[in-house]
Amino acid sequence: MPSRSLTPDELIDRGNLPRHVAIIMDGNGRWAKARGVPRLMGHRAGRESVREAVKGCVALGVEVLTLYTFSIENWKRPRREVQALMTILRQTLREEREELRRQNVRLQVIGRLDDLSEPVRDAIDETRRHLAECTGMLLNLALSYSGRAELVDAIARMLREQARQPIAPADVDEAFVAGHLATAGLPDPDLLIRTSGEMRLSNFMLWQLAYTELWITGTLWPDFRRRHLYEAVADFQRRERRFGRVD
Ligand code: IPE
Ligand code: IPE
Ligand code: MG
């Protein structure tokens, strides 16, 4: 096992790069607890890790980076923590958008956006407008998102369409379902990274992760740097994806 982490160029030379990387950014609270500081400090520190993940994915030519930013279940956290997370999100969108534009990054948000406060929705809209001319990597933020809610919303959308125009059972196939999800048009994630060691999906992209390669690290999200991403990608490149077939 090489101890030195590979550079983006070396990883690109090897070929077989993930087109879509998804990350469950976990462990901010534990990072803060280990330092005896409020959880909020962990969330703040996680911002640098987001920057690193974006830069690393851009350097590798990844097409889509999905970040699990706030789950529907996270609304059950104490009000103060939720408010702090929303404030950090708003500030991050405002303060990072120039750098995102410099990196030619586009922005998309998936989840129940109606659940978000107006200032947060405004910050998303402003950032999206700011990046409207960009043509590079898609940064896809999952916000007030859960996989089951996405499926529920997709079925409701199908029923609304059905009311206007009948849907024949024969029209319903995987492409039809995928086309009604928030991720319509995006490739499924090739690589899922979860930090802080938890071995679960926590209601993330239940449909899309069907054949995704998983890479779980004990590293806490605020400690995550580009070299961790490169390590995950190098590991991904060594794997044989069989999709149920032999060899
Ligand atoms: C991830 O860190 C951030 C969000 C889920 C919003 P956590 O806040 O879940 O950190 P831990 O899991 O308590 O360490
Ligand atoms: C998953 O992390 C959600 C996000 C990273 C946004 P959680 O910390 O909420 O997951 P659980 O509760 O440990 O499953
Ligand atoms: Mg957590």
Short mmCIF file of C-alpha atoms and ligand atoms in Angstrom, two decimals:
data_model
loop_
_atom_site.label_atom_id
_atom_site.label_comp_id
_atom_site.label_asym_id
_atom_site.label_seq_id
_atom_site.Cartn_x
_atom_site.Cartn_y
_atom_site.Cartn_z
CA MET A 1 0.00 0.00 0.00
CA PRO A 2 1.63 3.33 -0.95
CA SER A 3 1.85 5.71 1.99
CA ARG A 4 2.01 8.79 -0.21
CA SER A 5 -1.40 9.80 -1.51
CA LEU A 6 -1.80 9.94 -5.27
CA THR A 7 -2.09 13.26 -7.07
CA PRO A 8 -5.18 14.07 -9.15
CA ASP A 9 -3.11 13.66 -12.35
CA GLU A 10 -1.97 10.21 -11.28
CA LEU A 11 -5.55 9.22 -10.48
CA ILE A 12 -6.75 10.60 -13.82
CA ASP A 13 -4.02 8.63 -15.64
CA ARG A 14 -5.35 5.42 -14.12
CA GLY A 15 -8.73 6.03 -15.73
CA ASN A 16 -12.00 4.66 -14.35
CA LEU A 17 -12.86 7.75 -12.34
CA PRO A 18 -16.22 8.18 -10.63
CA ARG A 19 -18.52 10.49 -12.57
CA HIS A 20 -20.67 11.15 -9.51
CA VAL A 21 -19.34 11.25 -5.95
CA ALA A 22 -21.79 11.50 -3.04
CA ILE A 23 -20.74 12.28 0.53
CA ILE A 24 -22.52 11.81 3.85
CA MET A 25 -20.69 14.51 5.79
CA ASP A 26 -20.86 13.13 9.33
CA GLY A 27 -19.02 13.62 12.61
CA ASN A 28 -19.09 17.37 13.21
CA GLY A 29 -20.60 16.90 16.67
CA ARG A 30 -18.04 14.32 17.72
CA TRP A 31 -15.21 16.51 16.41
CA ALA A 32 -16.46 19.37 18.61
CA LYS A 33 -17.03 17.12 21.60
CA ALA A 34 -13.47 15.81 21.41
CA ARG A 35 -12.28 19.40 21.70
CA GLY A 36 -14.73 20.36 24.44
CA VAL A 37 -16.34 23.04 22.26
CA PRO A 38 -20.01 23.50 21.23
CA ARG A 39 -21.31 21.31 18.36
CA LEU A 40 -21.74 24.47 16.34
CA MET A 41 -17.95 24.79 16.14
CA GLY A 42 -17.82 21.38 14.49
CA HIS A 43 -20.33 22.47 11.86
CA ARG A 44 -18.31 25.63 11.23
CA ALA A 45 -15.10 23.66 10.88
CA GLY A 46 -16.81 21.39 8.36
CA ARG A 47 -16.90 24.24 5.91
CA GLU A 48 -13.21 23.91 5.11
CA SER A 49 -13.81 20.22 4.39
CA VAL A 50 -16.56 21.16 1.92
CA ARG A 51 -14.10 23.48 0.17
CA GLU A 52 -11.54 20.67 0.03
CA ALA A 53 -14.05 18.15 -1.34
CA VAL A 54 -15.18 20.59 -4.04
CA LYS A 55 -11.62 21.45 -5.08
CA GLY A 56 -10.59 17.81 -5.11
CA CYS A 57 -13.57 16.74 -7.21
CA VAL A 58 -13.03 19.62 -9.64
CA ALA A 59 -9.36 18.62 -9.97
CA LEU A 60 -10.40 15.04 -10.80
CA GLY A 61 -12.99 16.13 -13.36
CA VAL A 62 -15.87 14.63 -11.38
CA GLU A 63 -19.16 15.61 -13.04
CA VAL A 64 -21.42 15.65 -9.98
CA LEU A 65 -20.64 16.04 -6.29
CA THR A 66 -23.65 15.45 -4.04
CA LEU A 67 -23.32 16.55 -0.42
CA TYR A 68 -25.79 15.34 2.20
CA THR A 69 -26.06 18.67 3.96
CA PHE A 70 -29.23 18.43 6.05
CA SER A 71 -31.67 15.53 6.30
CA ILE A 72 -35.38 15.71 6.96
CA GLU A 73 -34.64 13.83 10.19
CA ASN A 74 -32.17 16.57 11.20
CA TRP A 75 -35.16 18.89 11.79
CA LYS A 76 -35.65 16.88 15.00
CA ARG A 77 -32.44 18.30 16.47
CA PRO A 78 -32.62 21.05 19.10
CA ARG A 79 -33.91 24.32 17.62
CA ARG A 80 -30.69 26.13 18.40
CA GLU A 81 -28.59 23.62 16.50
CA VAL A 82 -30.94 23.72 13.51
CA GLN A 83 -30.77 27.51 13.51
CA ALA A 84 -26.99 27.45 13.74
CA LEU A 85 -26.79 25.01 10.81
CA MET A 86 -29.07 27.19 8.70
CA THR A 87 -27.02 30.29 9.52
CA ILE A 88 -23.79 28.53 8.57
CA LEU A 89 -25.41 27.33 5.35
CA ARG A 90 -26.53 30.83 4.41
CA GLN A 91 -23.13 32.34 5.19
CA THR A 92 -21.32 29.60 3.32
CA LEU A 93 -23.43 30.05 0.19
CA ARG A 94 -22.86 33.81 0.23
CA GLU A 95 -19.18 33.71 1.04
CA GLU A 96 -18.17 30.83 -1.21
CA ARG A 97 -20.02 31.71 -4.36
CA GLU A 98 -17.20 33.78 -5.86
CA GLU A 99 -14.76 30.92 -5.37
CA LEU A 100 -17.32 28.47 -6.78
CA ARG A 101 -17.69 30.64 -9.87
CA ARG A 102 -13.92 30.75 -10.24
CA GLN A 103 -14.01 26.96 -10.30
CA ASN A 104 -16.82 26.97 -12.87
CA VAL A 105 -19.12 25.05 -10.48
CA ARG A 106 -22.88 24.89 -11.02
CA LEU A 107 -25.31 24.53 -8.12
CA GLN A 108 -28.41 22.38 -7.72
CA VAL A 109 -30.37 21.67 -4.57
CA ILE A 110 -32.48 18.57 -3.94
CA GLY A 111 -34.92 18.12 -1.06
CA ARG A 112 -38.04 19.74 0.32
CA LEU A 113 -37.03 23.35 -0.25
CA ASP A 114 -40.40 24.59 1.02
CA ASP A 115 -39.29 23.51 4.50
CA LEU A 116 -36.43 26.02 4.42
CA SER A 117 -36.77 29.58 5.68
CA GLU A 118 -37.00 32.43 3.21
CA PRO A 119 -33.49 33.78 3.94
CA VAL A 120 -32.03 30.34 3.22
CA ARG A 121 -34.03 29.98 0.00
CA ASP A 122 -32.92 33.48 -1.01
CA ALA A 123 -29.27 32.59 -0.43
CA ILE A 124 -29.71 29.47 -2.59
CA ASP A 125 -31.39 31.45 -5.39
CA GLU A 126 -28.76 34.18 -5.31
CA THR A 127 -25.96 31.63 -5.44
CA ARG A 128 -27.62 29.75 -8.29
CA ARG A 129 -27.97 33.01 -10.22
CA HIS A 130 -24.34 33.87 -9.46
CA LEU A 131 -23.26 30.55 -10.97
CA ALA A 132 -25.75 30.59 -13.85
CA GLU A 133 -23.04 30.94 -16.52
CA CYS A 134 -20.87 28.15 -15.12
CA THR A 135 -20.50 24.97 -17.15
CA GLY A 136 -18.32 22.72 -14.98
CA MET A 137 -18.97 20.37 -12.09
CA LEU A 138 -22.46 20.22 -10.63
CA LEU A 139 -22.50 20.72 -6.87
CA ASN A 140 -25.71 19.04 -5.74
CA LEU A 141 -26.72 19.90 -2.18
CA ALA A 142 -29.22 17.61 -0.46
CA LEU A 143 -31.08 19.94 1.87
CA SER A 144 -34.12 18.95 3.90
CA TYR A 145 -33.68 15.77 1.93
CA SER A 146 -34.46 12.16 2.65
CA GLY A 147 -34.55 9.23 0.27
CA ARG A 148 -38.00 8.04 1.28
CA ALA A 149 -39.48 11.54 1.05
CA GLU A 150 -38.00 11.83 -2.43
CA LEU A 151 -39.76 8.60 -3.44
CA VAL A 152 -43.03 9.77 -1.88
CA ASP A 153 -42.78 13.08 -3.73
CA ALA A 154 -42.03 11.27 -6.98
CA ILE A 155 -45.15 9.10 -6.64
CA ALA A 156 -47.27 12.17 -5.84
CA ARG A 157 -45.88 13.86 -8.96
CA MET A 158 -46.75 10.82 -11.07
CA LEU A 159 -50.31 10.89 -9.74
CA ARG A 160 -50.65 14.59 -10.56
CA GLU A 161 -49.47 13.90 -14.10
CA GLN A 162 -51.83 10.93 -14.32
CA ALA A 163 -54.72 13.27 -13.60
CA ARG A 164 -53.83 15.24 -16.74
CA GLN A 165 -52.78 12.37 -18.96
CA PRO A 166 -53.17 8.64 -18.28
CA ILE A 167 -49.99 6.68 -17.54
CA ALA A 168 -50.06 3.13 -18.89
CA PRO A 169 -48.48 0.47 -16.63
CA ALA A 170 -46.27 -0.47 -19.57
CA ASP A 171 -44.77 3.06 -19.50
CA VAL A 172 -43.52 2.50 -15.96
CA ASP A 173 -39.93 1.34 -16.01
CA GLU A 174 -36.76 2.31 -14.15
CA ALA A 175 -36.11 5.26 -16.43
CA PHE A 176 -39.65 6.51 -15.76
CA VAL A 177 -39.17 6.32 -11.99
CA ALA A 178 -35.67 7.84 -12.13
CA GLY A 179 -37.06 10.65 -14.27
CA HIS A 180 -39.47 11.62 -11.50
CA LEU A 181 -36.82 11.84 -8.79
CA ALA A 182 -35.07 15.04 -7.76
CA THR A 183 -31.93 13.68 -9.42
CA ALA A 184 -33.58 13.27 -12.85
CA GLY A 185 -30.95 13.54 -15.56
CA LEU A 186 -27.98 12.88 -13.26
CA PRO A 187 -25.94 9.69 -13.32
CA ASP A 188 -26.26 7.56 -10.17
CA PRO A 189 -23.42 8.04 -7.67
CA ASP A 190 -20.48 5.76 -8.47
CA LEU A 191 -18.84 6.34 -5.11
CA LEU A 192 -20.41 7.08 -1.72
CA ILE A 193 -18.14 8.40 1.00
CA ARG A 194 -19.30 8.49 4.61
CA THR A 195 -17.12 10.03 7.30
CA SER A 196 -16.99 9.26 11.03
CA GLY A 197 -17.37 5.51 10.67
CA GLU A 198 -21.14 5.01 10.77
CA MET A 199 -22.18 1.98 8.71
CA ARG A 200 -25.57 3.21 7.55
CA LEU A 201 -27.25 5.20 4.80
CA SER A 202 -29.37 7.42 7.07
CA ASN A 203 -32.11 7.70 4.45
CA PHE A 204 -29.80 9.01 1.73
CA MET A 205 -30.47 8.43 -2.01
CA LEU A 206 -32.16 5.08 -1.52
CA TRP A 207 -32.94 4.57 -5.20
CA GLN A 208 -29.75 6.03 -6.64
CA LEU A 209 -27.30 4.10 -4.42
CA ALA A 210 -28.46 0.68 -5.68
CA TYR A 211 -25.03 -0.18 -7.16
CA THR A 212 -22.83 2.52 -5.69
CA GLU A 213 -19.43 1.60 -4.25
CA LEU A 214 -19.21 2.48 -0.54
CA TRP A 215 -16.16 3.96 1.17
CA ILE A 216 -16.46 4.58 4.89
CA THR A 217 -13.73 6.28 6.88
CA GLY A 218 -13.36 6.89 10.59
CA THR A 219 -12.11 10.40 9.82
CA LEU A 220 -14.55 13.00 11.16
CA TRP A 221 -15.94 15.41 8.59
CA PRO A 222 -14.09 18.53 9.87
CA ASP A 223 -10.81 16.61 9.44
CA PHE A 224 -11.63 15.52 5.87
CA ARG A 225 -9.16 16.83 3.29
CA ARG A 226 -8.45 16.31 -0.41
CA ARG A 227 -6.09 13.45 0.36
CA HIS A 228 -8.98 11.51 1.90
CA LEU A 229 -10.98 12.00 -1.28
CA TYR A 230 -8.03 10.85 -3.37
CA GLU A 231 -7.62 7.81 -1.12
CA ALA A 232 -11.30 6.94 -1.63
CA VAL A 233 -11.02 7.37 -5.39
CA ALA A 234 -7.84 5.25 -5.55
CA ASP A 235 -9.70 2.53 -3.66
CA PHE A 236 -12.68 2.85 -6.00
CA GLN A 237 -10.37 2.41 -8.99
CA ARG A 238 -9.13 -0.91 -7.62
CA ARG A 239 -12.63 -2.35 -7.29
CA GLU A 240 -14.37 -4.62 -9.71
CA ARG A 241 -17.96 -3.50 -10.26
CA ARG A 242 -19.90 -6.54 -11.32
CA PHE A 243 -23.53 -5.37 -11.33
CA GLY A 244 -24.63 -8.93 -10.71
CA ARG A 245 -22.64 -10.44 -13.56
CA VAL A 246 -19.64 -12.73 -13.37
CA ASP A 247 -16.05 -11.49 -13.97
C1 IPE B 1 -22.97 16.03 10.45
O1 IPE B 1 -22.42 15.97 11.71
C2 IPE B 1 -23.77 17.30 10.23
C3 IPE B 1 -25.20 17.09 10.05
C4 IPE B 1 -25.80 15.93 10.15
C5 IPE B 1 -26.01 18.22 9.72
P1 IPE B 1 -23.25 15.58 13.00
O2 IPE B 1 -23.82 16.81 13.60
O3 IPE B 1 -24.23 14.50 12.69
O4 IPE B 1 -22.09 15.01 13.93
P2 IPE B 1 -22.15 13.76 14.92
O5 IPE B 1 -22.66 12.60 14.14
O6 IPE B 1 -23.09 14.14 16.02
O7 IPE B 1 -20.74 13.57 15.36
C1 IPE B 2 -26.75 12.04 8.11
O1 IPE B 2 -26.07 12.23 9.29
C2 IPE B 2 -27.29 13.35 7.61
C3 IPE B 2 -26.30 14.29 7.10
C4 IPE B 2 -25.01 14.09 7.04
C5 IPE B 2 -26.83 15.55 6.62
P1 IPE B 2 -26.80 12.04 10.71
O2 IPE B 2 -25.78 12.32 11.75
O3 IPE B 2 -28.03 12.85 10.75
O4 IPE B 2 -27.19 10.50 10.67
P2 IPE B 2 -27.59 9.52 11.84
O5 IPE B 2 -28.65 10.20 12.65
O6 IPE B 2 -26.37 9.26 12.65
O7 IPE B 2 -28.07 8.29 11.15
MG MG B 3 -24.12 12.48 12.72
#
